[in-house]
Short mmCIF file of C-alpha atoms in Angstrom, two decimals:
data_model
loop_
_atom_site.label_atom_id
_atom_site.label_comp_id
_atom_site.label_asym_id
_atom_site.label_seq_id
_atom_site.Cartn_x
_atom_site.Cartn_y
_atom_site.Cartn_z
CA UNK A 27 10.00 -10.94 -47.01
CA UNK A 28 8.87 -8.01 -44.94
CA UNK A 29 11.44 -5.29 -44.38
CA UNK A 30 11.87 -3.94 -40.87
CA UNK A 31 14.37 -1.95 -38.88
CA UNK A 32 15.73 -2.80 -35.47
CA UNK A 33 17.69 -1.46 -32.52
CA UNK A 34 20.33 -3.81 -31.16
CA UNK A 35 22.58 -4.17 -28.19
CA UNK A 36 26.03 -5.40 -29.26
CA UNK A 37 28.70 -6.85 -27.01
CA UNK A 38 31.93 -6.97 -28.99
CA UNK A 39 35.36 -8.30 -28.01
CA UNK A 40 37.93 -5.49 -28.16
CA UNK A 41 41.62 -6.22 -27.98
CA UNK A 42 44.28 -3.69 -29.02
CA UNK A 43 46.92 -6.23 -30.05
CA UNK A 44 48.27 -9.73 -29.37
CA UNK A 45 49.61 -8.74 -25.96
CA UNK A 46 46.52 -6.87 -24.74
CA UNK A 47 44.24 -8.79 -22.35
CA UNK A 48 41.08 -7.68 -24.17
CA UNK A 49 37.55 -7.03 -22.91
CA UNK A 50 33.95 -6.74 -24.08
CA UNK A 51 32.55 -3.32 -25.08
CA UNK A 52 28.84 -2.66 -25.35
CA UNK A 53 27.40 -0.69 -28.29
CA UNK A 54 23.83 0.37 -29.05
CA UNK A 55 23.09 0.41 -32.77
CA UNK A 56 19.81 1.78 -34.03
CA UNK A 57 17.78 1.80 -37.22
CA UNK A 58 19.45 -1.33 -38.63
CA UNK A 59 17.74 -2.65 -41.76
CA UNK A 60 16.71 -6.31 -41.88
CA UNK A 61 18.16 -6.38 -45.41
CA UNK A 62 21.68 -5.53 -44.29
CA UNK A 63 24.33 -8.19 -43.98
CA UNK A 64 25.91 -8.68 -40.58
CA UNK A 65 29.17 -7.12 -41.79
CA UNK A 66 27.27 -4.09 -43.17
CA UNK A 67 25.77 -3.64 -39.72
CA UNK A 68 29.33 -3.63 -38.27
CA UNK A 69 30.33 -1.19 -41.07
CA UNK A 70 27.56 1.19 -39.94
CA UNK A 71 28.79 0.95 -36.35
CA UNK A 72 32.41 1.48 -37.46
CA UNK A 73 31.45 4.61 -39.48
CA UNK A 74 29.95 5.99 -36.29
CA UNK A 75 32.99 5.06 -34.21
CA UNK A 76 35.27 6.81 -36.72
CA UNK A 77 33.04 9.94 -36.67
CA UNK A 78 33.20 9.90 -32.87
CA UNK A 79 36.99 9.69 -33.07
CA UNK A 80 37.30 6.21 -31.55
CA UNK A 81 38.94 3.10 -32.90
CA UNK A 82 36.75 1.10 -35.31
CA UNK A 83 36.29 -2.64 -34.69
CA UNK A 84 38.88 -4.63 -36.65
CA UNK A 85 37.49 -7.70 -38.41
CA UNK A 86 38.49 -9.90 -41.34
CA UNK A 87 36.51 -9.82 -44.58
CA UNK A 88 37.24 -9.91 -48.26
CA UNK A 89 34.86 -11.21 -50.93
CA UNK A 90 31.64 -10.74 -48.92
CA UNK A 91 29.99 -13.38 -51.06
CA UNK A 92 30.74 -16.46 -48.95
CA UNK A 93 33.61 -17.96 -50.90
CA UNK A 94 36.88 -16.57 -49.58
CA UNK A 95 36.82 -17.77 -45.98
CA UNK A 96 38.07 -14.52 -44.46
CA UNK A 97 35.14 -13.53 -42.25
CA UNK A 98 35.31 -15.18 -38.89
CA UNK A 99 32.96 -13.94 -36.21
CA UNK A 100 31.68 -16.07 -33.35
CA UNK A 101 28.16 -14.72 -33.01
CA UNK A 102 25.95 -15.60 -30.02
CA UNK A 103 27.97 -18.72 -29.30
CA UNK A 104 28.14 -20.04 -32.88
CA UNK A 105 30.79 -19.52 -35.55
CA UNK A 106 29.29 -17.48 -38.44
CA UNK A 107 26.07 -16.89 -36.48
CA UNK A 108 22.68 -18.57 -36.23
CA UNK A 109 22.09 -19.65 -39.84
CA UNK A 110 23.29 -22.99 -41.15
CA UNK A 111 25.70 -23.35 -44.06
CA UNK A 112 26.39 -19.61 -44.03
CA UNK A 113 29.46 -17.42 -43.64
CA UNK A 114 29.25 -14.28 -41.48
CA UNK A 115 29.20 -12.08 -44.60
CA UNK A 116 26.15 -13.94 -45.90
CA UNK A 117 24.35 -13.74 -42.57
CA UNK A 118 21.67 -11.09 -42.85
CA UNK A 119 20.10 -8.99 -40.12
CA UNK A 120 16.69 -10.59 -40.68
CA UNK A 121 18.12 -13.37 -38.53
CA UNK A 122 17.64 -10.99 -35.58
CA UNK A 123 14.76 -9.13 -33.94
CA UNK A 124 14.39 -5.63 -32.56
CA UNK A 125 15.94 -5.38 -29.10
CA UNK A 126 18.19 -8.45 -29.44
CA UNK A 127 21.52 -8.62 -27.67
CA UNK A 128 24.27 -9.98 -29.91
CA UNK A 129 27.59 -11.16 -28.48
CA UNK A 130 30.45 -11.11 -31.00
CA UNK A 131 33.71 -12.90 -30.18
CA UNK A 132 36.78 -13.85 -32.20
CA UNK A 133 37.63 -17.51 -32.98
CA UNK A 134 39.13 -18.87 -29.77
CA UNK A 135 42.10 -21.22 -30.13
CA UNK A 136 45.72 -20.93 -29.08
CA UNK A 137 46.64 -21.86 -32.65
CA UNK A 138 44.63 -18.83 -33.85
CA UNK A 139 46.00 -15.94 -31.76
CA UNK A 140 44.01 -12.71 -31.83
CA UNK A 141 45.73 -10.00 -33.89
CA UNK A 142 43.24 -7.27 -33.05
CA UNK A 143 39.60 -7.25 -31.89
CA UNK A 144 37.85 -9.89 -34.01
CA UNK A 145 40.80 -10.65 -36.31
CA UNK A 146 42.73 -13.83 -35.66
CA UNK A 147 45.93 -15.15 -37.21
CA UNK A 148 44.97 -18.21 -39.25
CA UNK A 149 48.35 -18.67 -40.94
CA UNK A 150 48.57 -22.06 -39.17
CA UNK A 151 46.15 -23.29 -41.87
CA UNK A 152 48.47 -21.97 -44.60
CA UNK A 153 51.38 -23.87 -43.08
CA UNK A 154 49.31 -27.06 -42.96
CA UNK A 155 48.54 -26.67 -46.67
CA UNK A 156 52.20 -25.91 -47.43
CA UNK A 157 53.21 -29.14 -45.68
CA UNK A 158 51.40 -31.32 -48.21
CA UNK A 159 48.05 -30.04 -49.43
CA UNK A 160 49.04 -30.02 -53.09
CA UNK A 161 50.18 -32.31 -55.89
CA UNK A 162 53.65 -31.88 -57.37
CA UNK A 163 53.63 -32.97 -61.00
CA UNK A 164 55.16 -31.57 -64.14
CA UNK A 165 51.96 -30.75 -65.91
CA UNK A 166 53.43 -30.34 -69.40
CA UNK A 167 50.82 -29.87 -72.09
CA UNK A 168 47.19 -30.03 -71.08
CA UNK A 169 46.00 -33.61 -71.52
CA UNK A 170 42.67 -34.69 -72.88
CA UNK A 171 39.99 -34.34 -70.22
CA UNK A 172 38.92 -37.96 -70.49
CA UNK A 173 42.37 -39.55 -70.43
CA UNK A 174 42.18 -40.12 -66.67
CA UNK A 175 38.79 -41.62 -65.84
CA UNK A 176 37.31 -40.61 -62.46
CA UNK A 177 34.20 -42.20 -60.98
CA UNK A 178 31.35 -39.73 -60.71
CA UNK A 179 30.76 -40.51 -57.01
CA UNK A 180 34.40 -39.97 -56.12
CA UNK A 181 34.58 -36.80 -58.17
CA UNK A 182 31.51 -35.48 -56.34
CA UNK A 183 32.87 -36.43 -52.90
CA UNK A 184 36.20 -34.87 -53.78
CA UNK A 185 34.50 -31.68 -54.95
CA UNK A 186 32.38 -31.52 -51.80
CA UNK A 187 35.56 -31.73 -49.72
CA UNK A 188 37.30 -29.15 -51.92
CA UNK A 189 34.49 -26.72 -51.04
CA UNK A 190 36.35 -26.02 -47.77
CA UNK A 191 37.26 -22.33 -47.70
CA UNK A 192 39.59 -22.67 -44.72
CA UNK A 193 37.71 -20.19 -42.53
CA UNK A 194 38.47 -22.05 -39.30
CA UNK A 195 34.88 -22.27 -38.00
CA UNK A 196 35.49 -25.98 -37.29
CA UNK A 197 38.35 -25.10 -34.95
CA UNK A 198 36.28 -22.37 -33.30
CA UNK A 199 33.36 -24.73 -32.63
CA UNK A 200 35.35 -27.80 -31.57
CA UNK A 201 35.70 -28.29 -27.83
CA UNK A 202 39.25 -29.50 -28.50
CA UNK A 203 40.08 -26.67 -30.94
CA UNK A 204 40.90 -29.41 -33.43
CA UNK A 205 41.53 -28.66 -37.09
CA UNK A 206 40.60 -32.19 -38.16
CA UNK A 207 37.64 -31.20 -40.34
CA UNK A 208 39.83 -28.73 -42.26
CA UNK A 209 42.75 -31.18 -42.67
CA UNK A 210 40.39 -34.02 -43.54
CA UNK A 211 38.74 -31.93 -46.28
CA UNK A 212 42.12 -31.04 -47.78
CA UNK A 213 43.39 -34.64 -47.55
CA UNK A 214 40.14 -36.12 -48.88
CA UNK A 215 39.80 -33.89 -51.90
CA UNK A 216 43.17 -35.09 -53.20
CA UNK A 217 43.03 -38.68 -51.87
CA UNK A 218 39.81 -39.31 -53.82
CA UNK A 219 41.34 -38.34 -57.16
CA UNK A 220 43.90 -40.26 -59.24
CA UNK A 221 46.07 -37.13 -59.48
CA UNK A 222 46.46 -37.11 -55.72
CA UNK A 223 47.38 -40.75 -55.27
CA UNK A 224 51.20 -40.68 -55.85
CA UNK A 225 51.74 -38.48 -52.76
CA UNK A 226 48.81 -39.86 -50.84
CA UNK A 227 50.77 -41.32 -47.92
CA UNK A 228 53.35 -38.59 -47.36
CA UNK A 229 50.64 -35.93 -47.73
CA UNK A 230 48.49 -37.18 -44.88
CA UNK A 231 51.47 -37.83 -42.60
CA UNK A 232 53.02 -34.41 -43.22
CA UNK A 233 49.77 -32.46 -42.92
CA UNK A 234 48.84 -34.19 -39.67
CA UNK A 235 52.33 -33.63 -38.26
CA UNK A 236 51.97 -29.94 -39.07
CA UNK A 237 48.49 -29.81 -37.51
CA UNK A 238 49.87 -31.26 -34.26
CA UNK A 239 52.83 -28.89 -34.38
CA UNK A 240 50.56 -25.88 -34.74
CA UNK A 241 48.88 -26.75 -31.43
CA UNK A 242 45.43 -27.87 -32.51
CA UNK A 243 43.66 -30.52 -30.42
CA UNK A 244 42.68 -34.01 -31.46
CA UNK A 245 39.30 -35.17 -32.75
CA UNK A 246 36.71 -36.74 -30.45
CA UNK A 247 33.97 -37.04 -33.11
CA UNK A 248 31.49 -34.74 -31.36
CA UNK A 249 30.25 -33.37 -34.69
CA UNK A 250 30.27 -29.68 -33.70
CA UNK A 251 32.58 -28.86 -36.64
CA UNK A 252 30.22 -30.34 -39.19
CA UNK A 253 27.27 -28.48 -37.64
CA UNK A 254 28.90 -25.05 -38.07
CA UNK A 255 30.76 -25.51 -41.35
CA UNK A 256 29.55 -22.83 -43.80
CA UNK A 257 30.36 -25.20 -46.66
CA UNK A 258 28.74 -28.18 -44.90
CA UNK A 259 31.86 -30.34 -45.13
CA UNK A 260 30.91 -33.82 -43.91
CA UNK A 261 32.48 -35.40 -40.82
CA UNK A 262 32.85 -38.54 -42.98
CA UNK A 263 36.02 -36.87 -44.24
CA UNK A 264 37.51 -37.17 -40.73
CA UNK A 265 36.96 -40.94 -40.76
CA UNK A 266 38.64 -41.01 -44.18
CA UNK A 267 41.55 -38.99 -42.80
CA UNK A 268 41.86 -41.45 -39.90
CA UNK A 269 41.94 -44.39 -42.31
CA UNK A 270 44.45 -42.64 -44.59
CA UNK A 271 46.66 -41.75 -41.64
CA UNK A 272 46.52 -45.17 -39.98
CA UNK A 273 47.30 -47.04 -43.19
CA UNK A 274 50.10 -44.63 -44.13
CA UNK A 275 51.46 -44.48 -40.59
CA UNK A 276 51.61 -48.26 -40.24
CA UNK A 277 53.12 -48.93 -43.67
CA UNK A 278 55.27 -45.94 -44.69
CA UNK A 279 58.98 -46.62 -44.11
CA UNK A 280 60.18 -43.04 -44.43
CA UNK B 2 57.39 -43.24 -39.98
CA UNK B 3 58.69 -44.37 -36.59
CA UNK B 4 56.38 -46.24 -34.23
CA UNK B 5 56.88 -43.53 -31.62
CA UNK B 6 55.83 -40.85 -34.12
CA UNK B 7 52.71 -42.80 -35.02
CA UNK B 8 51.58 -43.40 -31.45
CA UNK B 9 52.27 -39.84 -30.29
CA UNK B 10 50.44 -38.17 -33.20
CA UNK B 11 46.90 -37.00 -32.50
CA UNK B 12 45.42 -39.70 -34.76
CA UNK B 13 47.74 -42.33 -33.22
CA UNK B 14 46.59 -41.43 -29.72
CA UNK B 15 42.97 -41.70 -30.80
CA UNK B 16 43.78 -45.00 -32.51
CA UNK B 17 44.86 -46.35 -29.09
CA UNK B 18 41.64 -45.01 -27.53
CA UNK B 19 39.52 -46.64 -30.22
CA UNK B 20 41.29 -50.01 -30.11
CA UNK B 21 41.31 -50.26 -26.31
CA UNK B 22 37.71 -49.02 -26.28
CA UNK B 23 36.58 -51.84 -28.56
CA UNK B 24 38.55 -54.35 -26.42
CA UNK B 25 36.73 -53.08 -23.33
CA UNK B 26 33.40 -53.30 -25.17
CA UNK B 27 34.12 -56.98 -25.87
CA UNK B 28 35.06 -57.48 -22.22
CA UNK B 29 31.74 -55.97 -21.12
CA UNK B 30 29.90 -58.69 -23.06
CA UNK B 31 31.83 -61.40 -21.21
CA UNK B 32 31.44 -59.70 -17.83
CA UNK B 33 27.72 -59.03 -18.22
CA UNK B 34 27.11 -62.52 -19.59
CA UNK B 35 28.90 -64.26 -16.75
CA UNK B 36 27.35 -62.13 -14.04
CA UNK B 37 23.92 -62.70 -15.53
CA UNK B 38 24.32 -66.25 -14.17
CA UNK B 39 23.03 -64.82 -10.87
CA UNK B 40 19.63 -64.74 -12.55
CA UNK B 41 19.72 -68.55 -12.79
CA UNK B 42 18.15 -68.45 -9.33
CA UNK B 43 15.00 -67.09 -10.98
CA UNK B 44 14.70 -70.19 -13.15
CA UNK B 45 15.88 -72.81 -10.67
CA UNK B 46 15.06 -72.31 -7.01
CA UNK B 47 17.69 -74.85 -5.96
CA UNK B 48 20.46 -72.89 -7.67
CA UNK B 49 21.33 -70.52 -4.77
CA UNK B 50 24.00 -68.85 -6.85
CA UNK B 51 25.78 -72.08 -7.73
CA UNK B 52 25.87 -71.43 -11.47
CA UNK B 53 27.35 -67.98 -10.92
CA UNK B 54 29.95 -69.21 -8.42
CA UNK B 55 30.96 -72.00 -10.80
CA UNK B 56 31.31 -69.57 -13.70
CA UNK B 57 33.33 -67.16 -11.55
CA UNK B 58 35.54 -70.04 -10.39
CA UNK B 59 36.19 -71.03 -13.99
CA UNK B 60 37.22 -67.46 -14.90
CA UNK B 61 39.49 -67.25 -11.86
CA UNK B 62 41.18 -70.62 -12.23
CA UNK B 63 41.45 -71.38 -15.96
CA UNK B 64 44.65 -70.24 -17.62
CA UNK B 65 43.05 -68.64 -20.69
CA UNK B 66 40.84 -66.12 -18.85
CA UNK B 67 43.78 -65.37 -16.54
CA UNK B 68 46.00 -64.56 -19.53
CA UNK B 69 43.22 -62.50 -21.10
CA UNK B 70 42.91 -60.68 -17.78
CA UNK B 71 46.48 -59.37 -18.14
CA UNK B 72 45.60 -58.01 -21.60
CA UNK B 73 42.41 -56.56 -20.20
CA UNK B 74 44.23 -54.64 -17.47
CA UNK B 75 46.79 -53.33 -19.95
CA UNK B 76 43.88 -52.16 -22.11
CA UNK B 77 42.03 -50.55 -19.21
CA UNK B 78 45.07 -48.64 -17.96
CA UNK B 79 46.07 -47.54 -21.46
CA UNK B 80 42.49 -46.34 -22.06
CA UNK B 81 42.37 -44.48 -18.73
CA UNK B 82 45.81 -42.86 -18.93
CA UNK B 83 45.57 -41.97 -22.62
CA UNK B 84 42.02 -40.69 -22.10
CA UNK B 85 43.04 -38.43 -19.23
CA UNK B 86 46.12 -37.18 -21.08
CA UNK B 87 44.04 -36.39 -24.19
CA UNK B 88 41.36 -34.68 -22.09
CA UNK B 89 43.91 -32.35 -20.46
CA UNK B 90 45.80 -31.73 -23.71
CA UNK B 91 42.61 -30.94 -25.62
CA UNK B 92 41.31 -28.68 -22.87
CA UNK B 93 44.53 -26.67 -22.99
CA UNK B 94 44.15 -25.80 -26.69
CA UNK B 95 41.49 -23.08 -26.36
CA UNK B 96 43.19 -20.42 -24.25
CA UNK B 97 40.51 -17.84 -23.41
CA UNK B 98 37.09 -19.47 -23.17
CA UNK B 99 33.99 -18.18 -24.94
CA UNK B 100 31.47 -15.93 -23.22
CA UNK B 101 28.61 -17.71 -24.99
CA UNK B 102 29.08 -21.43 -25.55
CA UNK B 103 27.95 -23.41 -28.56
CA UNK B 104 26.79 -26.10 -26.13
CA UNK B 105 24.21 -28.64 -27.21
CA UNK B 106 23.29 -26.91 -30.47
CA UNK B 107 25.96 -28.72 -32.49
CA UNK B 108 26.83 -31.80 -30.47
CA UNK B 109 25.45 -34.09 -27.79
CA UNK B 110 26.44 -33.28 -24.19
CA UNK B 111 27.71 -36.79 -23.58
CA UNK B 112 30.00 -36.68 -26.62
CA UNK B 113 31.68 -33.64 -25.06
CA UNK B 114 31.76 -35.20 -21.58
CA UNK B 115 33.67 -38.43 -22.22
CA UNK B 116 36.42 -37.32 -19.81
CA UNK B 117 33.95 -36.65 -17.02
CA UNK B 118 31.95 -39.85 -17.64
CA UNK B 119 35.18 -41.84 -17.82
CA UNK B 120 36.41 -40.34 -14.54
CA UNK B 121 33.15 -41.32 -12.82
CA UNK B 122 33.68 -44.84 -14.19
CA UNK B 123 37.27 -44.87 -12.91
CA UNK B 124 36.15 -43.91 -9.39
CA UNK B 125 33.50 -46.62 -9.58
CA UNK B 126 36.07 -49.15 -10.82
CA UNK B 127 38.32 -48.53 -7.83
CA UNK B 128 35.39 -49.18 -5.48
CA UNK B 129 34.40 -52.23 -7.53
CA UNK B 130 37.92 -53.68 -7.42
CA UNK B 131 38.17 -53.13 -3.66
CA UNK B 132 34.80 -54.79 -3.10
CA UNK B 133 35.12 -57.83 -5.37
CA UNK B 134 38.24 -58.26 -7.46
CA UNK B 135 40.91 -57.75 -4.77
CA UNK B 136 39.28 -60.07 -2.19
CA UNK B 137 38.75 -62.79 -4.79
CA UNK B 138 42.21 -62.49 -6.33
CA UNK B 139 44.49 -61.56 -3.43
CA UNK B 140 43.17 -61.08 0.08
CA UNK B 141 40.92 -64.12 0.18
CA UNK B 142 37.24 -64.55 0.94
CA UNK B 143 34.61 -67.01 2.17
CA UNK B 144 34.26 -70.23 0.26
CA UNK B 145 31.48 -72.71 -0.48
CA UNK B 146 31.63 -76.31 -1.63
CA UNK B 147 30.12 -77.01 -5.05
CA UNK B 148 30.42 -80.52 -6.54
CA UNK B 149 33.05 -81.33 -3.94
CA UNK B 150 35.21 -78.33 -4.87
CA UNK B 151 36.00 -75.33 -2.67
CA UNK B 152 35.13 -72.15 -4.61
CA UNK B 153 34.87 -68.47 -3.66
CA UNK B 154 31.36 -67.50 -2.57
CA UNK B 155 31.15 -64.40 -4.77
CA UNK B 156 27.38 -64.76 -4.85
CA UNK B 157 27.30 -64.46 -1.07
CA UNK B 158 29.63 -61.45 -1.21
CA UNK B 159 27.32 -59.76 -3.75
CA UNK B 160 24.33 -60.36 -1.47
CA UNK B 161 25.97 -58.77 1.57
CA UNK B 162 27.59 -55.91 -0.42
CA UNK B 163 24.34 -54.87 -2.07
CA UNK B 164 22.41 -54.78 1.22
CA UNK B 165 23.79 -51.23 1.58
CA UNK B 166 21.56 -48.74 -0.29
CA UNK B 167 24.47 -46.34 -1.03
CA UNK B 168 26.40 -49.11 -2.79
CA UNK B 169 23.39 -49.86 -5.00
CA UNK B 170 23.03 -46.15 -5.75
CA UNK B 171 26.71 -45.81 -6.72
CA UNK B 172 26.48 -48.87 -8.98
CA UNK B 173 23.35 -47.58 -10.71
CA UNK B 174 24.94 -44.15 -11.24
CA UNK B 175 28.03 -45.86 -12.69
CA UNK B 176 25.78 -47.83 -15.06
CA UNK B 177 24.15 -44.60 -16.24
CA UNK B 178 27.62 -43.09 -16.84
CA UNK B 179 28.61 -46.24 -18.69
CA UNK B 180 25.50 -46.00 -20.89
CA UNK B 181 26.31 -42.45 -21.99
CA UNK B 182 30.03 -43.22 -22.31
CA UNK B 183 29.16 -46.09 -24.66
CA UNK B 184 26.51 -44.14 -26.54
CA UNK B 185 29.26 -41.92 -27.91
CA UNK B 186 32.26 -44.21 -27.52
CA UNK B 187 30.91 -47.23 -29.38
CA UNK B 188 30.41 -45.51 -32.73
CA UNK B 189 33.22 -43.00 -32.23
CA UNK B 190 35.74 -45.83 -31.82
CA UNK B 191 34.84 -47.21 -35.23
CA UNK B 192 35.04 -43.78 -36.86
CA UNK B 193 38.45 -43.26 -35.29
CA UNK B 194 39.60 -46.52 -36.83
CA UNK B 195 38.49 -45.14 -40.19
CA UNK B 196 35.05 -46.65 -40.73
CA UNK B 197 33.13 -44.39 -43.10
CA UNK B 198 31.02 -46.61 -45.32
CA UNK B 199 27.38 -45.72 -44.72
CA UNK B 200 26.35 -49.36 -45.01
CA UNK B 201 28.50 -50.29 -42.03
CA UNK B 202 28.07 -47.06 -40.09
CA UNK B 203 24.32 -47.65 -39.96
CA UNK B 204 24.93 -51.08 -38.42
CA UNK B 205 27.52 -49.74 -35.97
CA UNK B 206 25.24 -46.87 -34.90
CA UNK B 207 22.25 -49.17 -34.34
CA UNK B 208 24.35 -51.76 -32.57
CA UNK B 209 25.94 -49.03 -30.47
CA UNK B 210 22.61 -47.68 -29.24
CA UNK B 211 21.30 -51.18 -28.44
CA UNK B 212 24.55 -52.08 -26.66
CA UNK B 213 24.63 -48.82 -24.67
CA UNK B 214 21.15 -49.49 -23.33
CA UNK B 215 21.23 -53.27 -22.85
CA UNK B 216 24.60 -53.85 -21.20
CA UNK B 217 24.32 -51.11 -18.54
CA UNK B 218 20.73 -52.21 -17.91
CA UNK B 219 21.80 -55.82 -17.27
CA UNK B 220 24.57 -54.57 -14.98
CA UNK B 221 22.25 -52.20 -13.10
CA UNK B 222 19.71 -54.97 -12.53
CA UNK B 223 22.29 -56.98 -10.58
CA UNK B 224 22.71 -54.75 -7.49
CA UNK B 225 19.02 -53.80 -7.67
CA UNK B 226 17.73 -57.37 -7.72
CA UNK B 227 20.20 -58.38 -5.01
CA UNK B 228 19.13 -55.47 -2.83
CA UNK B 229 15.44 -56.21 -3.15
CA UNK B 230 16.01 -59.98 -2.79
CA UNK B 231 14.59 -60.75 -6.22
CA UNK B 232 17.41 -63.25 -6.58
CA UNK B 233 19.00 -65.27 -3.85
#
């Protein structure tokens, strides 16, 4: 792929803290390499801001290899930017052309309040997981790998759901700010496995109750979540979550 | 889990939307089928709307359709109220809106506009009730004699109502809204109820598209063919 450099016009959301109203600031960045990642481009801008004595842009990032789920930028109207199945850290500047204007916003949802600039508080997801996204068993000694048979198809579907890195792009893209794709991935990955079945009913009821409590919206099956998911979690999981919830909700006596 | 907890959870609320939606879909088949009796005049020039008036009389006088009508109205109001509540609740979850919207890149416009399409349908329904249902059920209307029985001349009422071009226009616009509402709602209702098997989803999707085109088309043809005197 041909290497090129570009000059860009950035419009970035700046917000001092939770209370601040926030606004967009415009920055010109020049001589950006097409080989840079999007976050490296922001790093270059931040170096300059620090040299100039102004406040660098705060943003979340950790592994920078697309597996931790920390990066969370809403770039030109799409969570994680224009590429499909990609996190912001894996988005590279060759996705853009010289002279482009790029608008960078934080995830927008009341359940994800802005901490500073592009950083949002996603601890609501942690609380949803804490409410039931686990299995509680005394593991004892490690058992033989083949003592619990699992169908290959179910194992694959479970693994595909477990790919969810909890970045929150689904919430950011959903018109209802619903966390259903996230919750459905977490519920599905355990519901499909024999290890998850003892707590299957209470898990789905508790996790959904927590999701509602955190102030996420409900699902209207538009499919925007699936389209932006960096791990390409299927919307089929949401239908599974619905089925799990309805059957548990109509039968559980708790 | 308490019933109240189930029906006030976000999945429970959608469950109501899906169930009532499917009920209304079934009703549309009955309504479109019965009203299609107006087209009997195309096959039999001596019909003059008799078949339609007889069918309408049966629906209005027999106890079973009258009982079903109560269920239907419960379903309609539940669907409308729950739909509006969900629309407002979901809209309130974002806070500050985006400067650049994701728009049609990840979802179809009509799947995001169910509240708007539904509201258009509600406004249409009020007009429709005032024009046909209330006169026939409560305030009374002109009658004709068929086989020695006095029955409401709903066919005649349709003919006079659809003389007005604006009425025809409103009905056609409502049919277009209905088509898009169904195009998303049909398959979404089944997903909400938990359908995820690809074998069945393929059938539901295909059926949904066919239904969303056919039923509104049959409905739209009624005011149009009345207006242009294709039937009568």
